[in-house]
Structures are given as structure tokens and as C-alpha cells.
Amino acid sequence: MRIDPFQAYAGGDVVDPVVTKAFLRDGLNPILEEFNCAAIICHHTPKPTRDTSNWRGSDWMYAGGW
């Protein structure tokens, strides 16, 4: 199963551990175990709002943490 984007299905703010636990551990995990399958969950990071034209490859490693 593919869940894309995660925010659309989580039912709340994905930064809140209560929301992510309820969705992933309490909701999704039992279904995956019951049907012996896996999930690919995509969480899209924000788009850069600054000039990145001079960034090196190593600068992008932390871009998702903005």
C-alpha cells in the first residue's frame, strides 16, 4: 500500500506524536500485520523559499528540517 501524502490521511498535525502514533501504530500497523503487507509512506517536505542556486549537495541534507 502507498500512502501519499502522509498529511492527507493522518487526521491531524503530523508533528504531533499523538496523531502519528494513533495513525501508524494503532491504526495502520494492525492492518499491515493482518494482511501481511507493507506500506510506503511519503511525507513531502516544504519547498525552499530561499535562493538555493549556490547550494552544494551537502547543504540539501538539512533542507527538510526547516
mmCIF file with all atom_site columns, N, CA, C and O in Angstrom, residues 3-58:
data_model
loop_
_atom_site.group_PDB
_atom_site.id
_atom_site.type_symbol
_atom_site.label_atom_id
_atom_site.label_alt_id
_atom_site.label_comp_id
_atom_site.label_asym_id
_atom_site.label_entity_id
_atom_site.label_seq_id
_atom_site.pdbx_PDB_ins_code
_atom_site.Cartn_x
_atom_site.Cartn_y
_atom_site.Cartn_z
_atom_site.occupancy
_atom_site.B_iso_or_equiv
_atom_site.pdbx_formal_charge
_atom_site.auth_seq_id
_atom_site.auth_comp_id
_atom_site.auth_asym_id
_atom_site.auth_atom_id
_atom_site.pdbx_PDB_model_num
ATOM 1   N N  . ILE A 1 3  ? 0.828  5.376   0.826  1.00 0.00 ? 3  ILE A N  1
ATOM 2   C CA . ILE A 1 3  ? 0.124  6.498   1.437  1.00 0.00 ? 3  ILE A CA 1
ATOM 3   C C  . ILE A 1 3  ? 0.878  7.757   1.044  1.00 0.00 ? 3  ILE A C  1
ATOM 4   O O  . ILE A 1 3  ? 2.007  7.975   1.469  1.00 0.00 ? 3  ILE A O  1
ATOM 5   N N  . ASP A 1 4  ? 0.246  8.572   0.212  1.00 0.00 ? 4  ASP A N  1
ATOM 6   C CA . ASP A 1 4  ? 0.936  9.743   -0.339 1.00 0.00 ? 4  ASP A CA 1
ATOM 7   C C  . ASP A 1 4  ? -0.075 10.850  -0.610 1.00 0.00 ? 4  ASP A C  1
ATOM 8   O O  . ASP A 1 4  ? -0.968 10.670  -1.428 1.00 0.00 ? 4  ASP A O  1
ATOM 9   N N  . PRO A 1 5  ? 0.057  11.955  0.070  1.00 0.00 ? 5  PRO A N  1
ATOM 10  C CA . PRO A 1 5  ? 0.988  12.296  1.130  1.00 0.00 ? 5  PRO A CA 1
ATOM 11  C C  . PRO A 1 5  ? 0.443  11.901  2.498  1.00 0.00 ? 5  PRO A C  1
ATOM 12  O O  . PRO A 1 5  ? -0.771 11.833  2.708  1.00 0.00 ? 5  PRO A O  1
ATOM 13  N N  . PHE A 1 6  ? 1.341  11.659  3.395  1.00 0.00 ? 6  PHE A N  1
ATOM 14  C CA . PHE A 1 6  ? 1.003  11.238  4.759  1.00 0.00 ? 6  PHE A CA 1
ATOM 15  C C  . PHE A 1 6  ? 0.048  12.224  5.441  1.00 0.00 ? 6  PHE A C  1
ATOM 16  O O  . PHE A 1 6  ? -0.908 11.829  6.106  1.00 0.00 ? 6  PHE A O  1
ATOM 17  N N  . GLN A 1 7  ? 0.291  13.536  5.231  1.00 0.00 ? 7  GLN A N  1
ATOM 18  C CA . GLN A 1 7  ? -0.523 14.546  5.894  1.00 0.00 ? 7  GLN A CA 1
ATOM 19  C C  . GLN A 1 7  ? -2.002 14.426  5.527  1.00 0.00 ? 7  GLN A C  1
ATOM 20  O O  . GLN A 1 7  ? -2.872 14.773  6.321  1.00 0.00 ? 7  GLN A O  1
ATOM 21  N N  . ALA A 1 8  ? -2.302 13.965  4.327  1.00 0.00 ? 8  ALA A N  1
ATOM 22  C CA . ALA A 1 8  ? -3.686 13.880  3.868  1.00 0.00 ? 8  ALA A CA 1
ATOM 23  C C  . ALA A 1 8  ? -4.487 12.809  4.607  1.00 0.00 ? 8  ALA A C  1
ATOM 24  O O  . ALA A 1 8  ? -5.710 12.872  4.650  1.00 0.00 ? 8  ALA A O  1
ATOM 25  N N  . TYR A 1 9  ? -3.822 11.846  5.180  1.00 0.00 ? 9  TYR A N  1
ATOM 26  C CA . TYR A 1 9  ? -4.505 10.717  5.802  1.00 0.00 ? 9  TYR A CA 1
ATOM 27  C C  . TYR A 1 9  ? -4.321 10.630  7.311  1.00 0.00 ? 9  TYR A C  1
ATOM 28  O O  . TYR A 1 9  ? -5.007 9.859   7.976  1.00 0.00 ? 9  TYR A O  1
ATOM 29  N N  . ALA A 1 10 ? -3.402 11.392  7.867  1.00 0.00 ? 10 ALA A N  1
ATOM 30  C CA . ALA A 1 10 ? -3.050 11.266  9.284  1.00 0.00 ? 10 ALA A CA 1
ATOM 31  C C  . ALA A 1 10 ? -4.151 11.744  10.225 1.00 0.00 ? 10 ALA A C  1
ATOM 32  O O  . ALA A 1 10 ? -4.210 11.315  11.364 1.00 0.00 ? 10 ALA A O  1
ATOM 33  N N  . GLY A 1 11 ? -4.987 12.647  9.777  1.00 0.00 ? 11 GLY A N  1
ATOM 34  C CA . GLY A 1 11 ? -6.072 13.109  10.625 1.00 0.00 ? 11 GLY A CA 1
ATOM 35  C C  . GLY A 1 11 ? -5.681 14.180  11.623 1.00 0.00 ? 11 GLY A C  1
ATOM 36  O O  . GLY A 1 11 ? -6.355 14.368  12.625 1.00 0.00 ? 11 GLY A O  1
ATOM 37  N N  . GLY A 1 12 ? -4.582 14.863  11.380 1.00 0.00 ? 12 GLY A N  1
ATOM 38  C CA . GLY A 1 12 ? -4.130 15.913  12.282 1.00 0.00 ? 12 GLY A CA 1
ATOM 39  C C  . GLY A 1 12 ? -2.737 16.366  11.921 1.00 0.00 ? 12 GLY A C  1
ATOM 40  O O  . GLY A 1 12 ? -2.219 16.029  10.854 1.00 0.00 ? 12 GLY A O  1
ATOM 41  N N  . ASP A 1 13 ? -2.126 17.110  12.810 1.00 0.00 ? 13 ASP A N  1
ATOM 42  C CA . ASP A 1 13 ? -0.779 17.636  12.594 1.00 0.00 ? 13 ASP A CA 1
ATOM 43  C C  . ASP A 1 13 ? 0.235  16.513  12.762 1.00 0.00 ? 13 ASP A C  1
ATOM 44  O O  . ASP A 1 13 ? 0.388  15.959  13.851 1.00 0.00 ? 13 ASP A O  1
ATOM 45  N N  . VAL A 1 14 ? 0.956  16.184  11.690 1.00 0.00 ? 14 VAL A N  1
ATOM 46  C CA . VAL A 1 14 ? 1.892  15.055  11.723 1.00 0.00 ? 14 VAL A CA 1
ATOM 47  C C  . VAL A 1 14 ? 3.105  15.315  12.608 1.00 0.00 ? 14 VAL A C  1
ATOM 48  O O  . VAL A 1 14 ? 3.874  14.391  12.876 1.00 0.00 ? 14 VAL A O  1
ATOM 49  N N  . VAL A 1 15 ? 3.268  16.525  13.087 1.00 0.00 ? 15 VAL A N  1
ATOM 50  C CA . VAL A 1 15 ? 4.346  16.835  14.024 1.00 0.00 ? 15 VAL A CA 1
ATOM 51  C C  . VAL A 1 15 ? 3.971  16.364  15.435 1.00 0.00 ? 15 VAL A C  1
ATOM 52  O O  . VAL A 1 15 ? 4.834  16.099  16.260 1.00 0.00 ? 15 VAL A O  1
ATOM 53  N N  . ASP A 1 16 ? 2.692  16.198  15.675 1.00 0.00 ? 16 ASP A N  1
ATOM 54  C CA . ASP A 1 16 ? 2.192  15.779  16.988 1.00 0.00 ? 16 ASP A CA 1
ATOM 55  C C  . ASP A 1 16 ? 2.329  14.263  17.139 1.00 0.00 ? 16 ASP A C  1
ATOM 56  O O  . ASP A 1 16 ? 1.717  13.496  16.396 1.00 0.00 ? 16 ASP A O  1
ATOM 57  N N  . PRO A 1 17 ? 3.140  13.796  18.106 1.00 0.00 ? 17 PRO A N  1
ATOM 58  C CA . PRO A 1 17 ? 3.326  12.346  18.273 1.00 0.00 ? 17 PRO A CA 1
ATOM 59  C C  . PRO A 1 17 ? 2.035  11.592  18.584 1.00 0.00 ? 17 PRO A C  1
ATOM 60  O O  . PRO A 1 17 ? 1.900  10.423  18.242 1.00 0.00 ? 17 PRO A O  1
ATOM 61  N N  . VAL A 1 18 ? 1.080  12.256  19.206 1.00 0.00 ? 18 VAL A N  1
ATOM 62  C CA . VAL A 1 18 ? -0.200 11.601  19.499 1.00 0.00 ? 18 VAL A CA 1
ATOM 63  C C  . VAL A 1 18 ? -0.923 11.262  18.190 1.00 0.00 ? 18 VAL A C  1
ATOM 64  O O  . VAL A 1 18 ? -1.487 10.182  18.038 1.00 0.00 ? 18 VAL A O  1
ATOM 65  N N  . VAL A 1 19 ? -0.870 12.175  17.234 1.00 0.00 ? 19 VAL A N  1
ATOM 66  C CA . VAL A 1 19 ? -1.518 11.960  15.931 1.00 0.00 ? 19 VAL A CA 1
ATOM 67  C C  . VAL A 1 19 ? -0.821 10.848  15.166 1.00 0.00 ? 19 VAL A C  1
ATOM 68  O O  . VAL A 1 19 ? -1.466 9.930   14.650 1.00 0.00 ? 19 VAL A O  1
ATOM 69  N N  . THR A 1 20 ? 0.514  10.910  15.085 1.00 0.00 ? 20 THR A N  1
ATOM 70  C CA . THR A 1 20 ? 1.231  9.900   14.306 1.00 0.00 ? 20 THR A CA 1
ATOM 71  C C  . THR A 1 20 ? 1.136  8.515   14.943 1.00 0.00 ? 20 THR A C  1
ATOM 72  O O  . THR A 1 20 ? 0.999  7.522   14.238 1.00 0.00 ? 20 THR A O  1
ATOM 73  N N  . LYS A 1 21 ? 1.154  8.436   16.269 1.00 0.00 ? 21 LYS A N  1
ATOM 74  C CA . LYS A 1 21 ? 1.008  7.139   16.944 1.00 0.00 ? 21 LYS A CA 1
ATOM 75  C C  . LYS A 1 21 ? -0.367 6.552   16.670 1.00 0.00 ? 21 LYS A C  1
ATOM 76  O O  . LYS A 1 21 ? -0.493 5.369   16.351 1.00 0.00 ? 21 LYS A O  1
ATOM 77  N N  . ALA A 1 22 ? -1.388 7.380   16.781 1.00 0.00 ? 22 ALA A N  1
ATOM 78  C CA . ALA A 1 22 ? -2.748 6.885   16.555 1.00 0.00 ? 22 ALA A CA 1
ATOM 79  C C  . ALA A 1 22 ? -2.901 6.356   15.130 1.00 0.00 ? 22 ALA A C  1
ATOM 80  O O  . ALA A 1 22 ? -3.504 5.297   14.914 1.00 0.00 ? 22 ALA A O  1
ATOM 81  N N  . PHE A 1 23 ? -2.345 7.061   14.184 1.00 0.00 ? 23 PHE A N  1
ATOM 82  C CA . PHE A 1 23 ? -2.481 6.633   12.790 1.00 0.00 ? 23 PHE A CA 1
ATOM 83  C C  . PHE A 1 23 ? -1.598 5.426   12.472 1.00 0.00 ? 23 PHE A C  1
ATOM 84  O O  . PHE A 1 23 ? -2.075 4.427   11.930 1.00 0.00 ? 23 PHE A O  1
ATOM 85  N N  . LEU A 1 24 ? -0.311 5.515   12.811 1.00 0.00 ? 24 LEU A N  1
ATOM 86  C CA . LEU A 1 24 ? 0.639  4.480   12.391 1.00 0.00 ? 24 LEU A CA 1
ATOM 87  C C  . LEU A 1 24 ? 0.588  3.226   13.263 1.00 0.00 ? 24 LEU A C  1
ATOM 88  O O  . LEU A 1 24 ? 0.427  2.114   12.745 1.00 0.00 ? 24 LEU A O  1
ATOM 89  N N  . ARG A 1 25 ? 0.734  3.384   14.554 1.00 0.00 ? 25 ARG A N  1
ATOM 90  C CA . ARG A 1 25 ? 0.815  2.208   15.433 1.00 0.00 ? 25 ARG A CA 1
ATOM 91  C C  . ARG A 1 25 ? -0.546 1.598   15.735 1.00 0.00 ? 25 ARG A C  1
ATOM 92  O O  . ARG A 1 25 ? -0.708 0.389   15.716 1.00 0.00 ? 25 ARG A O  1
ATOM 93  N N  . ASP A 1 26 ? -1.505 2.463   16.038 1.00 0.00 ? 26 ASP A N  1
ATOM 94  C CA . ASP A 1 26 ? -2.820 1.949   16.446 1.00 0.00 ? 26 ASP A CA 1
ATOM 95  C C  . ASP A 1 26 ? -3.732 1.650   15.269 1.00 0.00 ? 26 ASP A C  1
ATOM 96  O O  . ASP A 1 26 ? -4.568 0.757   15.341 1.00 0.00 ? 26 ASP A O  1
ATOM 97  N N  . GLY A 1 27 ? -3.570 2.398   14.167 1.00 0.00 ? 27 GLY A N  1
ATOM 98  C CA . GLY A 1 27 ? -4.452 2.222   13.017 1.00 0.00 ? 27 GLY A CA 1
ATOM 99  C C  . GLY A 1 27 ? -3.862 1.391   11.902 1.00 0.00 ? 27 GLY A C  1
ATOM 100 O O  . GLY A 1 27 ? -4.387 0.338   11.538 1.00 0.00 ? 27 GLY A O  1
ATOM 101 N N  . LEU A 1 28 ? -2.750 1.849   11.356 1.00 0.00 ? 28 LEU A N  1
ATOM 102 C CA . LEU A 1 28 ? -2.174 1.203   10.175 1.00 0.00 ? 28 LEU A CA 1
ATOM 103 C C  . LEU A 1 28 ? -1.467 -0.114  10.480 1.00 0.00 ? 28 LEU A C  1
ATOM 104 O O  . LEU A 1 28 ? -1.649 -1.103  9.768  1.00 0.00 ? 28 LEU A O  1
ATOM 105 N N  . ASN A 1 29 ? -0.652 -0.165  11.525 1.00 0.00 ? 29 ASN A N  1
ATOM 106 C CA . ASN A 1 29 ? 0.149  -1.360  11.800 1.00 0.00 ? 29 ASN A CA 1
ATOM 107 C C  . ASN A 1 29 ? -0.691 -2.634  11.961 1.00 0.00 ? 29 ASN A C  1
ATOM 108 O O  . ASN A 1 29 ? -0.332 -3.676  11.395 1.00 0.00 ? 29 ASN A O  1
ATOM 109 N N  . PRO A 1 30 ? -1.800 -2.605  12.692 1.00 0.00 ? 30 PRO A N  1
ATOM 110 C CA . PRO A 1 30 ? -2.609 -3.831  12.785 1.00 0.00 ? 30 PRO A CA 1
ATOM 111 C C  . PRO A 1 30 ? -3.139 -4.316  11.428 1.00 0.00 ? 30 PRO A C  1
ATOM 112 O O  . PRO A 1 30 ? -3.225 -5.519  11.187 1.00 0.00 ? 30 PRO A O  1
ATOM 113 N N  . ILE A 1 31 ? -3.457 -3.379  10.544 1.00 0.00 ? 31 ILE A N  1
ATOM 114 C CA . ILE A 1 31 ? -3.932 -3.765  9.208  1.00 0.00 ? 31 ILE A CA 1
ATOM 115 C C  . ILE A 1 31 ? -2.811 -4.413  8.412  1.00 0.00 ? 31 ILE A C  1
ATOM 116 O O  . ILE A 1 31 ? -3.012 -5.448  7.765  1.00 0.00 ? 31 ILE A O  1
ATOM 117 N N  . LEU A 1 32 ? -1.623 -3.833  8.468  1.00 0.00 ? 32 LEU A N  1
ATOM 118 C CA . LEU A 1 32 ? -0.480 -4.405  7.751  1.00 0.00 ? 32 LEU A CA 1
ATOM 119 C C  . LEU A 1 32 ? -0.153 -5.797  8.264  1.00 0.00 ? 32 LEU A C  1
ATOM 120 O O  . LEU A 1 32 ? 0.152  -6.707  7.478  1.00 0.00 ? 32 LEU A O  1
ATOM 121 N N  . GLU A 1 33 ? -0.216 -5.985  9.569  1.00 0.00 ? 33 GLU A N  1
ATOM 122 C CA . GLU A 1 33 ? 0.054  -7.311  10.141 1.00 0.00 ? 33 GLU A CA 1
ATOM 123 C C  . GLU A 1 33 ? -1.022 -8.312  9.751  1.00 0.00 ? 33 GLU A C  1
ATOM 124 O O  . GLU A 1 33 ? -0.716 -9.453  9.401  1.00 0.00 ? 33 GLU A O  1
ATOM 125 N N  . GLU A 1 34 ? -2.279 -7.892  9.803  1.00 0.00 ? 34 GLU A N  1
ATOM 126 C CA . GLU A 1 34 ? -3.382 -8.803  9.471  1.00 0.00 ? 34 GLU A CA 1
ATOM 127 C C  . GLU A 1 34 ? -3.283 -9.313  8.035  1.00 0.00 ? 34 GLU A C  1
ATOM 128 O O  . GLU A 1 34 ? -3.525 -10.488 7.764  1.00 0.00 ? 34 GLU A O  1
ATOM 129 N N  . PHE A 1 35 ? -2.929 -8.443  7.123  1.00 0.00 ? 35 PHE A N  1
ATOM 130 C CA . PHE A 1 35 ? -2.887 -8.811  5.715  1.00 0.00 ? 35 PHE A CA 1
ATOM 131 C C  . PHE A 1 35 ? -1.472 -9.119  5.214  1.00 0.00 ? 35 PHE A C  1
ATOM 132 O O  . PHE A 1 35 ? -1.267 -9.316  4.021  1.00 0.00 ? 35 PHE A O  1
ATOM 133 N N  . ASN A 1 36 ? -0.499 -9.145  6.150  1.00 0.00 ? 36 ASN A N  1
ATOM 134 C CA . ASN A 1 36 ? 0.886  -9.496  5.831  1.00 0.00 ? 36 ASN A CA 1
ATOM 135 C C  . ASN A 1 36 ? 1.412  -8.679  4.643  1.00 0.00 ? 36 ASN A C  1
ATOM 136 O O  . ASN A 1 36 ? 1.849  -9.222  3.632  1.00 0.00 ? 36 ASN A O  1
ATOM 137 N N  . CYS A 1 37 ? 1.319  -7.370  4.787  1.00 0.00 ? 37 CYS A N  1
ATOM 138 C CA . CYS A 1 37 ? 1.782  -6.498  3.713  1.00 0.00 ? 37 CYS A CA 1
ATOM 139 C C  . CYS A 1 37 ? 2.565  -5.324  4.298  1.00 0.00 ? 37 CYS A C  1
ATOM 140 O O  . CYS A 1 37 ? 2.778  -5.245  5.506  1.00 0.00 ? 37 CYS A O  1
ATOM 141 N N  . ALA A 1 38 ? 3.000  -4.434  3.438  1.00 0.00 ? 38 ALA A N  1
ATOM 142 C CA . ALA A 1 38 ? 3.811  -3.296  3.855  1.00 0.00 ? 38 ALA A CA 1
ATOM 143 C C  . ALA A 1 38 ? 3.216  -2.011  3.306  1.00 0.00 ? 38 ALA A C  1
ATOM 144 O O  . ALA A 1 38 ? 2.332  -2.033  2.457  1.00 0.00 ? 38 ALA A O  1
ATOM 145 N N  . ALA A 1 39 ? 3.741  -0.891  3.795  1.00 0.00 ? 39 ALA A N  1
ATOM 146 C CA . ALA A 1 39 ? 3.294  0.412   3.322  1.00 0.00 ? 39 ALA A CA 1
ATOM 147 C C  . ALA A 1 39 ? 4.498  1.290   3.008  1.00 0.00 ? 39 ALA A C  1
ATOM 148 O O  . ALA A 1 39 ? 5.515  1.224   3.694  1.00 0.00 ? 39 ALA A O  1
ATOM 149 N N  . ILE A 1 40 ? 4.353  2.069   1.974  1.00 0.00 ? 40 ILE A N  1
ATOM 150 C CA . ILE A 1 40 ? 5.315  3.125   1.657  1.00 0.00 ? 40 ILE A CA 1
ATOM 151 C C  . ILE A 1 40 ? 4.593  4.422   1.981  1.00 0.00 ? 40 ILE A C  1
ATOM 152 O O  . ILE A 1 40 ? 3.538  4.709   1.411  1.00 0.00 ? 40 ILE A O  1
ATOM 153 N N  . ILE A 1 41 ? 5.163  5.175   2.912  1.00 0.00 ? 41 ILE A N  1
ATOM 154 C CA . ILE A 1 41 ? 4.515  6.397   3.366  1.00 0.00 ? 41 ILE A CA 1
ATOM 155 C C  . ILE A 1 41 ? 5.376  7.581   2.956  1.00 0.00 ? 41 ILE A C  1
ATOM 156 O O  . ILE A 1 41 ? 6.541  7.680   3.337  1.00 0.00 ? 41 ILE A O  1
ATOM 157 N N  . CYS A 1 42 ? 4.807  8.469   2.153  1.00 0.00 ? 42 CYS A N  1
ATOM 158 C CA . CYS A 1 42 ? 5.528  9.650   1.679  1.00 0.00 ? 42 CYS A CA 1
ATOM 159 C C  . CYS A 1 42 ? 5.125  10.863  2.497  1.00 0.00 ? 42 CYS A C  1
ATOM 160 O O  . CYS A 1 42 ? 3.943  11.132  2.685  1.00 0.00 ? 42 CYS A O  1
ATOM 161 N N  . HIS A 1 43 ? 6.121  11.559  2.968  1.00 0.00 ? 43 HIS A N  1
ATOM 162 C CA . HIS A 1 43 ? 5.904  12.807  3.695  1.00 0.00 ? 43 HIS A CA 1
ATOM 163 C C  . HIS A 1 43 ? 6.678  13.875  2.957  1.00 0.00 ? 43 HIS A C  1
ATOM 164 O O  . HIS A 1 43 ? 7.898  13.851  2.923  1.00 0.00 ? 43 HIS A O  1
ATOM 165 N N  . HIS A 1 44 ? 5.968  14.784  2.319  1.00 0.00 ? 44 HIS A N  1
ATOM 166 C CA . HIS A 1 44 ? 6.612  15.809  1.498  1.00 0.00 ? 44 HIS A CA 1
ATOM 167 C C  . HIS A 1 44 ? 7.116  16.938  2.382  1.00 0.00 ? 44 HIS A C  1
ATOM 168 O O  . HIS A 1 44 ? 6.384  17.464  3.213  1.00 0.00 ? 44 HIS A O  1
ATOM 169 N N  . THR A 1 45 ? 8.360  17.292  2.185  1.00 0.00 ? 45 THR A N  1
ATOM 170 C CA . THR A 1 45 ? 8.950  18.393  2.943  1.00 0.00 ? 45 THR A CA 1
ATOM 171 C C  . THR A 1 45 ? 8.604  19.713  2.266  1.00 0.00 ? 45 THR A C  1
ATOM 172 O O  . THR A 1 45 ? 8.276  19.745  1.082  1.00 0.00 ? 45 THR A O  1
ATOM 173 N N  . PRO A 1 46 ? 8.683  20.811  3.000  1.00 0.00 ? 46 PRO A N  1
ATOM 174 C CA . PRO A 1 46 ? 8.364  22.105  2.404  1.00 0.00 ? 46 PRO A CA 1
ATOM 175 C C  . PRO A 1 46 ? 9.313  22.458  1.264  1.00 0.00 ? 46 PRO A C  1
ATOM 176 O O  . PRO A 1 46 ? 10.462 22.029  1.244  1.00 0.00 ? 46 PRO A O  1
ATOM 177 N N  . LYS A 1 47 ? 8.808  23.255  0.345  1.00 0.00 ? 47 LYS A N  1
ATOM 178 C CA . LYS A 1 47 ? 9.641  23.716  -0.761 1.00 0.00 ? 47 LYS A CA 1
ATOM 179 C C  . LYS A 1 47 ? 10.541 24.848  -0.263 1.00 0.00 ? 47 LYS A C  1
ATOM 180 O O  . LYS A 1 47 ? 10.125 25.650  0.551  1.00 0.00 ? 47 LYS A O  1
ATOM 181 N N  . PRO A 1 48 ? 11.775 24.936  -0.771 1.00 0.00 ? 48 PRO A N  1
ATOM 182 C CA . PRO A 1 48 ? 12.663 26.007  -0.323 1.00 0.00 ? 48 PRO A CA 1
ATOM 183 C C  . PRO A 1 48 ? 12.110 27.379  -0.713 1.00 0.00 ? 48 PRO A C  1
ATOM 184 O O  . PRO A 1 48 ? 11.621 27.559  -1.815 1.00 0.00 ? 48 PRO A O  1
ATOM 185 N N  . THR A 1 49 ? 12.215 28.317  0.202  1.00 0.00 ? 49 THR A N  1
ATOM 186 C CA . THR A 1 49 ? 11.741 29.671  -0.065 1.00 0.00 ? 49 THR A CA 1
ATOM 187 C C  . THR A 1 49 ? 12.907 30.643  -0.134 1.00 0.00 ? 49 THR A C  1
ATOM 188 O O  . THR A 1 49 ? 12.705 31.843  -0.073 1.00 0.00 ? 49 THR A O  1
ATOM 189 N N  . ARG A 1 50 ? 14.088 30.125  -0.235 1.00 0.00 ? 50 ARG A N  1
ATOM 190 C CA . ARG A 1 50 ? 15.272 30.972  -0.331 1.00 0.00 ? 50 ARG A CA 1
ATOM 191 C C  . ARG A 1 50 ? 16.074 30.583  -1.560 1.00 0.00 ? 50 ARG A C  1
ATOM 192 O O  . ARG A 1 50 ? 15.842 29.544  -2.161 1.00 0.00 ? 50 ARG A O  1
ATOM 193 N N  . ASP A 1 51 ? 17.020 31.436  -1.917 1.00 0.00 ? 51 ASP A N  1
ATOM 194 C CA . ASP A 1 51 ? 17.858 31.185  -3.083 1.00 0.00 ? 51 ASP A CA 1
ATOM 195 C C  . ASP A 1 51 ? 18.792 30.003  -2.804 1.00 0.00 ? 51 ASP A C  1
ATOM 196 O O  . ASP A 1 51 ? 19.632 30.049  -1.912 1.00 0.00 ? 51 ASP A O  1
ATOM 197 N N  . THR A 1 52 ? 18.608 28.942  -3.558 1.00 0.00 ? 52 THR A N  1
ATOM 198 C CA . THR A 1 52 ? 19.425 27.736  -3.371 1.00 0.00 ? 52 THR A CA 1
ATOM 199 C C  . THR A 1 52 ? 20.378 27.511  -4.540 1.00 0.00 ? 52 THR A C  1
ATOM 200 O O  . THR A 1 52 ? 20.959 26.441  -4.659 1.00 0.00 ? 52 THR A O  1
ATOM 201 N N  . SER A 1 53 ? 20.526 28.512  -5.396 1.00 0.00 ? 53 SER A N  1
ATOM 202 C CA . SER A 1 53 ? 21.346 28.342  -6.600 1.00 0.00 ? 53 SER A CA 1
ATOM 203 C C  . SER A 1 53 ? 22.821 28.061  -6.291 1.00 0.00 ? 53 SER A C  1
ATOM 204 O O  . SER A 1 53 ? 23.502 27.431  -7.092 1.00 0.00 ? 53 SER A O  1
ATOM 205 N N  . ASN A 1 54 ? 23.314 28.501  -5.137 1.00 0.00 ? 54 ASN A N  1
ATOM 206 C CA . ASN A 1 54 ? 24.717 28.271  -4.785 1.00 0.00 ? 54 ASN A CA 1
ATOM 207 C C  . ASN A 1 54 ? 24.906 27.155  -3.759 1.00 0.00 ? 54 ASN A C  1
ATOM 208 O O  . ASN A 1 54 ? 25.993 27.003  -3.218 1.00 0.00 ? 54 ASN A O  1
ATOM 209 N N  . TRP A 1 55 ? 23.867 26.386  -3.496 1.00 0.00 ? 55 TRP A N  1
ATOM 210 C CA . TRP A 1 55 ? 23.971 25.308  -2.520 1.00 0.00 ? 55 TRP A CA 1
ATOM 211 C C  . TRP A 1 55 ? 24.802 24.164  -3.073 1.00 0.00 ? 55 TRP A C  1
ATOM 212 O O  . TRP A 1 55 ? 24.737 23.826  -4.242 1.00 0.00 ? 55 TRP A O  1
ATOM 213 N N  . ARG A 1 56 ? 25.563 23.534  -2.192 1.00 0.00 ? 56 ARG A N  1
ATOM 214 C CA . ARG A 1 56 ? 26.272 22.291  -2.524 1.00 0.00 ? 56 ARG A CA 1
ATOM 215 C C  . ARG A 1 56 ? 25.343 21.126  -2.180 1.00 0.00 ? 56 ARG A C  1
ATOM 216 O O  . ARG A 1 56 ? 24.328 21.301  -1.492 1.00 0.00 ? 56 ARG A O  1
ATOM 217 N N  . GLY A 1 57 ? 25.712 19.955  -2.611 1.00 0.00 ? 57 GLY A N  1
ATOM 218 C CA . GLY A 1 57 ? 24.906 18.775  -2.309 1.00 0.00 ? 57 GLY A CA 1
ATOM 219 C C  . GLY A 1 57 ? 24.718 18.568  -0.818 1.00 0.00 ? 57 GLY A C  1
ATOM 220 O O  . GLY A 1 57 ? 23.644 18.192  -0.353 1.00 0.00 ? 57 GLY A O  1
ATOM 221 N N  . SER A 1 58 ? 25.754 18.855  -0.035 1.00 0.00 ? 58 SER A N  1
ATOM 222 C CA . SER A 1 58 ? 25.666 18.653  1.409  1.00 0.00 ? 58 SER A CA 1
ATOM 223 C C  . SER A 1 58 ? 24.717 19.649  2.075  1.00 0.00 ? 58 SER A C  1
ATOM 224 O O  . SER A 1 58 ? 24.204 19.376  3.158  1.00 0.00 ? 58 SER A O  1
#
